[in-house]
CSV table of C-alpha atoms in Angstrom, one decimal:
chain,number,residue,atom,x,y,z
A,8,MET,CA,-0.3,0.1,0.2
A,9,ASN,CA,1.4,3.4,-0.9
A,10,VAL,CA,1.9,6.5,1.5
A,11,LYS,CA,-1.3,8.3,-0.4
A,12,THR,CA,-3.4,5.1,0.4
A,13,GLN,CA,-2.5,4.5,3.7
A,14,LEU,CA,-3.3,8.0,4.7
A,15,PHE,CA,-6.5,7.6,3.1
A,16,ALA,CA,-7.3,4.3,4.6
A,17,SER,CA,-6.2,5.6,8.0
A,18,VAL,CA,-8.5,9.3,7.5
A,19,LEU,CA,-11.6,7.2,6.8
A,20,TYR,CA,-11.1,5.1,10.1
A,21,LEU,CA,-11.0,8.2,11.8
A,22,ALA,CA,-14.0,9.8,10.2
A,23,CYS,CA,-16.3,6.5,11.0
A,24,THR,CA,-15.0,6.1,14.2
A,25,LEU,CA,-15.6,10.3,15.4
A,26,ALA,CA,-18.8,9.7,13.4
A,27,HIS,CA,-20.7,6.8,15.8
A,28,ALA,CA,-18.6,8.2,18.9
A,29,TYR,CA,-20.9,9.9,20.5
A,30,LYS,CA,-24.1,7.9,19.4
A,31,PRO,CA,-26.5,8.9,21.0
A,32,GLU,CA,-26.3,12.1,20.6
A,33,LEU,CA,-27.5,15.1,22.7
A,34,ASN,CA,-31.0,16.1,23.5
A,35,GLU,CA,-32.5,12.6,21.8
A,36,ALA,CA,-33.6,9.5,23.5
A,37,PRO,CA,-31.1,6.7,23.2
A,38,ALA,CA,-32.0,3.5,21.2
A,39,ALA,CA,-32.6,0.4,23.0
A,40,MET,CA,-29.3,-1.7,24.8
A,41,ASP,CA,-30.6,-4.8,23.2
A,42,ARG,CA,-27.0,-6.4,24.1
A,43,LEU,CA,-26.7,-5.5,27.4
A,44,GLU,CA,-28.5,-7.4,30.4
A,45,TYR,CA,-28.4,-6.8,34.2
A,46,VAL,CA,-26.2,-9.2,36.4
A,47,ASP,CA,-29.0,-11.2,37.0
A,48,GLY,CA,-30.0,-11.7,33.7
A,49,THR,CA,-33.2,-9.3,33.0
A,50,PRO,CA,-32.9,-7.4,29.7
A,51,VAL,CA,-31.7,-3.8,30.4
A,52,ASP,CA,-35.3,-2.2,29.4
A,53,LEU,CA,-34.2,2.1,29.3
A,54,SER,CA,-37.9,2.9,29.0
A,55,ALA,CA,-38.5,1.4,32.2
A,56,LEU,CA,-36.3,4.5,34.0
A,57,ARG,CA,-38.4,6.8,32.3
A,58,GLY,CA,-39.8,9.4,35.2
A,59,SER,CA,-36.4,9.1,36.8
A,60,PRO,CA,-33.1,10.9,36.1
A,61,THR,CA,-30.7,8.4,35.2
A,62,VAL,CA,-26.9,8.1,34.9
A,63,LEU,CA,-25.3,5.4,32.3
A,64,TYR,CA,-22.1,4.4,33.7
A,65,PHE,CA,-19.7,2.8,31.3
A,66,GLY,CA,-16.5,1.3,33.1
A,67,ALA,CA,-14.3,-1.5,33.7
A,68,ASP,CA,-12.4,-3.0,36.0
A,69,TRP,CA,-9.0,-2.9,33.9
A,70,CYS,CA,-9.7,0.9,33.2
A,71,ILE,CA,-7.4,2.9,35.3
A,72,PRO,CA,-9.0,6.0,34.9
A,73,CYS,CA,-12.6,4.3,35.3
A,74,ILE,CA,-11.3,3.0,38.8
A,75,GLU,CA,-9.3,6.4,39.9
A,76,ARG,CA,-12.4,9.0,38.7
A,77,GLY,CA,-15.4,7.7,36.9
A,78,ARG,CA,-16.0,5.3,39.7
A,79,PRO,CA,-16.0,7.7,42.5
A,80,ALA,CA,-17.7,10.6,40.9
A,81,THR,CA,-20.5,7.9,40.0
A,82,ILE,CA,-21.0,6.7,43.0
A,83,ALA,CA,-20.6,10.1,44.7
A,84,ALA,CA,-23.7,10.9,42.6
A,85,ALA,CA,-25.4,8.2,43.6
A,86,SER,CA,-24.9,8.8,46.9
A,87,LYS,CA,-25.9,12.1,47.0
A,88,TYR,CA,-28.9,12.1,44.7
A,89,GLY,CA,-29.9,8.7,44.8
A,90,PRO,CA,-31.9,9.2,47.8
A,91,MET,CA,-33.8,12.1,45.2
A,92,GLY,CA,-34.8,9.7,42.8
A,93,LEU,CA,-31.7,9.1,40.5
A,94,LYS,CA,-30.5,6.1,39.2
A,95,VAL,CA,-27.8,4.6,38.0
A,96,ILE,CA,-27.2,2.0,36.0
A,97,PHE,CA,-23.4,0.8,35.7
A,98,ILE,CA,-22.2,-0.7,32.7
A,99,SER,CA,-19.4,-2.9,33.2
A,100,MET,CA,-17.2,-3.8,30.2
A,101,ASP,CA,-15.2,-6.4,32.1
A,102,ASP,CA,-15.9,-10.0,30.7
A,103,ASN,CA,-18.6,-12.3,31.6
A,104,LYS,CA,-16.4,-14.2,34.1
A,105,PHE,CA,-16.7,-11.9,36.3
A,106,ARG,CA,-20.5,-11.8,36.5
A,107,ALA,CA,-20.9,-13.1,40.1
A,108,SER,CA,-18.4,-10.7,41.6
A,109,LYS,CA,-20.5,-8.0,39.7
A,110,VAL,CA,-23.7,-9.8,41.6
A,111,ASP,CA,-22.3,-8.9,44.6
A,112,GLU,CA,-21.1,-5.5,44.1
A,113,GLU,CA,-24.4,-4.5,42.6
A,114,ASN,CA,-25.8,-5.7,46.1
A,115,ARG,CA,-22.9,-4.0,47.9
A,116,LEU,CA,-23.8,-0.5,46.3
A,117,GLY,CA,-26.9,-0.8,46.1
A,118,MET,CA,-27.3,0.0,42.2
A,119,ARG,CA,-27.7,-2.0,39.1
A,120,ILE,CA,-24.9,-3.7,37.1
A,121,ALA,CA,-25.4,-4.5,33.7
A,122,MET,CA,-22.9,-6.1,31.0
A,123,ALA,CA,-22.9,-7.8,27.5
A,124,ARG,CA,-25.8,-10.6,27.4
A,125,MET,CA,-24.1,-14.3,27.7
A,126,ASP,CA,-25.0,-15.3,25.0
A,127,ILE,CA,-22.8,-12.4,22.9
A,128,CYS,CA,-20.0,-12.8,25.2
A,129,PRO,CA,-19.9,-15.8,27.1
A,130,PRO,CA,-17.6,-16.4,29.8
A,131,HIS,CA,-13.6,-15.8,28.6
A,132,LYS,CA,-15.3,-14.6,25.1
A,133,CYS,CA,-15.0,-10.7,25.4
A,134,PRO,CA,-11.9,-10.0,27.8
A,135,SER,CA,-13.0,-6.0,27.3
A,136,GLY,CA,-16.4,-6.7,27.6
A,137,SER,CA,-18.5,-5.7,24.4
A,138,PRO,CA,-18.4,-1.6,23.3
A,139,ASP,CA,-20.9,-2.5,20.5
A,140,LEU,CA,-24.1,-2.1,22.1
A,141,GLY,CA,-26.3,-2.6,19.0
A,142,ALA,CA,-28.6,0.1,18.1
A,143,PHE,CA,-27.8,1.7,21.4
A,144,GLY,CA,-24.2,2.5,19.9
A,145,ARG,CA,-20.4,1.9,20.4
A,146,ILE,CA,-18.8,3.5,23.3
A,147,TYR,CA,-15.0,4.4,22.1
A,148,TYR,CA,-13.9,5.6,24.9
A,149,PHE,CA,-13.8,4.7,28.9
A,150,PRO,CA,-15.2,5.7,31.4
A,151,THR,CA,-18.5,7.2,29.7
A,152,ALA,CA,-21.0,8.6,31.1
A,153,PHE,CA,-24.7,9.8,30.1
A,154,VAL,CA,-27.0,11.5,31.5
A,155,LEU,CA,-30.7,11.1,31.1
A,156,ASP,CA,-33.4,13.2,32.3
A,157,ALA,CA,-37.1,12.2,33.9
A,158,ASN,CA,-37.7,12.0,29.9
A,159,GLY,CA,-34.8,9.7,28.8
A,160,VAL,CA,-33.3,12.4,26.8
A,161,VAL,CA,-29.5,12.5,26.8
A,162,ARG,CA,-28.7,16.0,28.3
A,163,ALA,CA,-25.1,15.4,29.0
A,164,ARG,CA,-22.5,13.3,28.0
A,165,MET,CA,-18.5,12.8,29.5
A,166,SER,CA,-16.1,10.7,28.3
A,167,PHE,CA,-12.9,10.1,29.9
A,168,GLY,CA,-12.1,9.8,33.9
A,169,GLN,CA,-11.4,13.6,34.2
A,170,GLY,CA,-14.1,14.2,32.4
A,171,VAL,CA,-16.4,11.9,34.3
A,172,ALA,CA,-15.0,13.4,37.6
A,173,GLY,CA,-15.0,16.8,36.5
A,174,GLY,CA,-18.7,17.5,35.0
A,175,LEU,CA,-21.2,14.5,36.2
A,176,ASP,CA,-22.0,16.3,39.5
A,177,ALA,CA,-23.6,19.6,37.6
A,178,ALA,CA,-24.8,17.5,34.8
A,179,VAL,CA,-27.0,15.6,37.4
A,180,ARG,CA,-27.7,18.7,39.7
A,181,GLU,CA,-29.3,20.0,36.7
A,182,VAL,CA,-31.4,17.3,35.3
A,183,MET,CA,-32.3,16.7,39.1
A,184,GLN,CA,-33.4,20.6,39.6
A,185,ALA,CA,-35.4,20.3,36.0
A,186,ALA,CA,-37.4,17.1,37.1
A,187,GLY,CA,-38.8,19.3,40.4
A,188,LEU,CA,-35.9,17.1,42.5
A,189,LEU,CA,-33.6,19.6,44.0
A,190,SER,CA,-34.6,22.9,44.9
A,191,ALA,CA,-31.9,25.4,42.7
A,192,LYS,CA,-29.4,26.9,45.0
């Protein structure tokens, strides 16, 4: 392959990646998460979350920025706003061989945890989970968090550890206020 062809292929790959990196878009309701299930085996149904502001947090135990920044910020938001009605769903990009420990973690944290469906990613077959979430889109960066308003519409999206840590509380506060669950201060 000559240099021109390599350059074109690289630009095309980058353009395709960026074109799909941010699905769902801000101000739209995300499509179904049909490739995921909660760790107890029940399907993830985003429509069942409507009526409550919701955080969809995508992270993994193998992801250092997730462990150091994203997860702590998400747990802090859940602790602060959960009693007022915020729902938080952890979407684990870990291999399903860790599902039993995720069940324990779900019980310990008091938050739902979802993983790739077992028929899509059997244990030991997807070491980094499945970033392809079907109709919902593809997650390219970890951690990533989406903040949905009470109508299920994306109001904020943050990526990377610093982005989640630096923006999650303010984004959640805004949707909680809009839902009338938190007074403006």
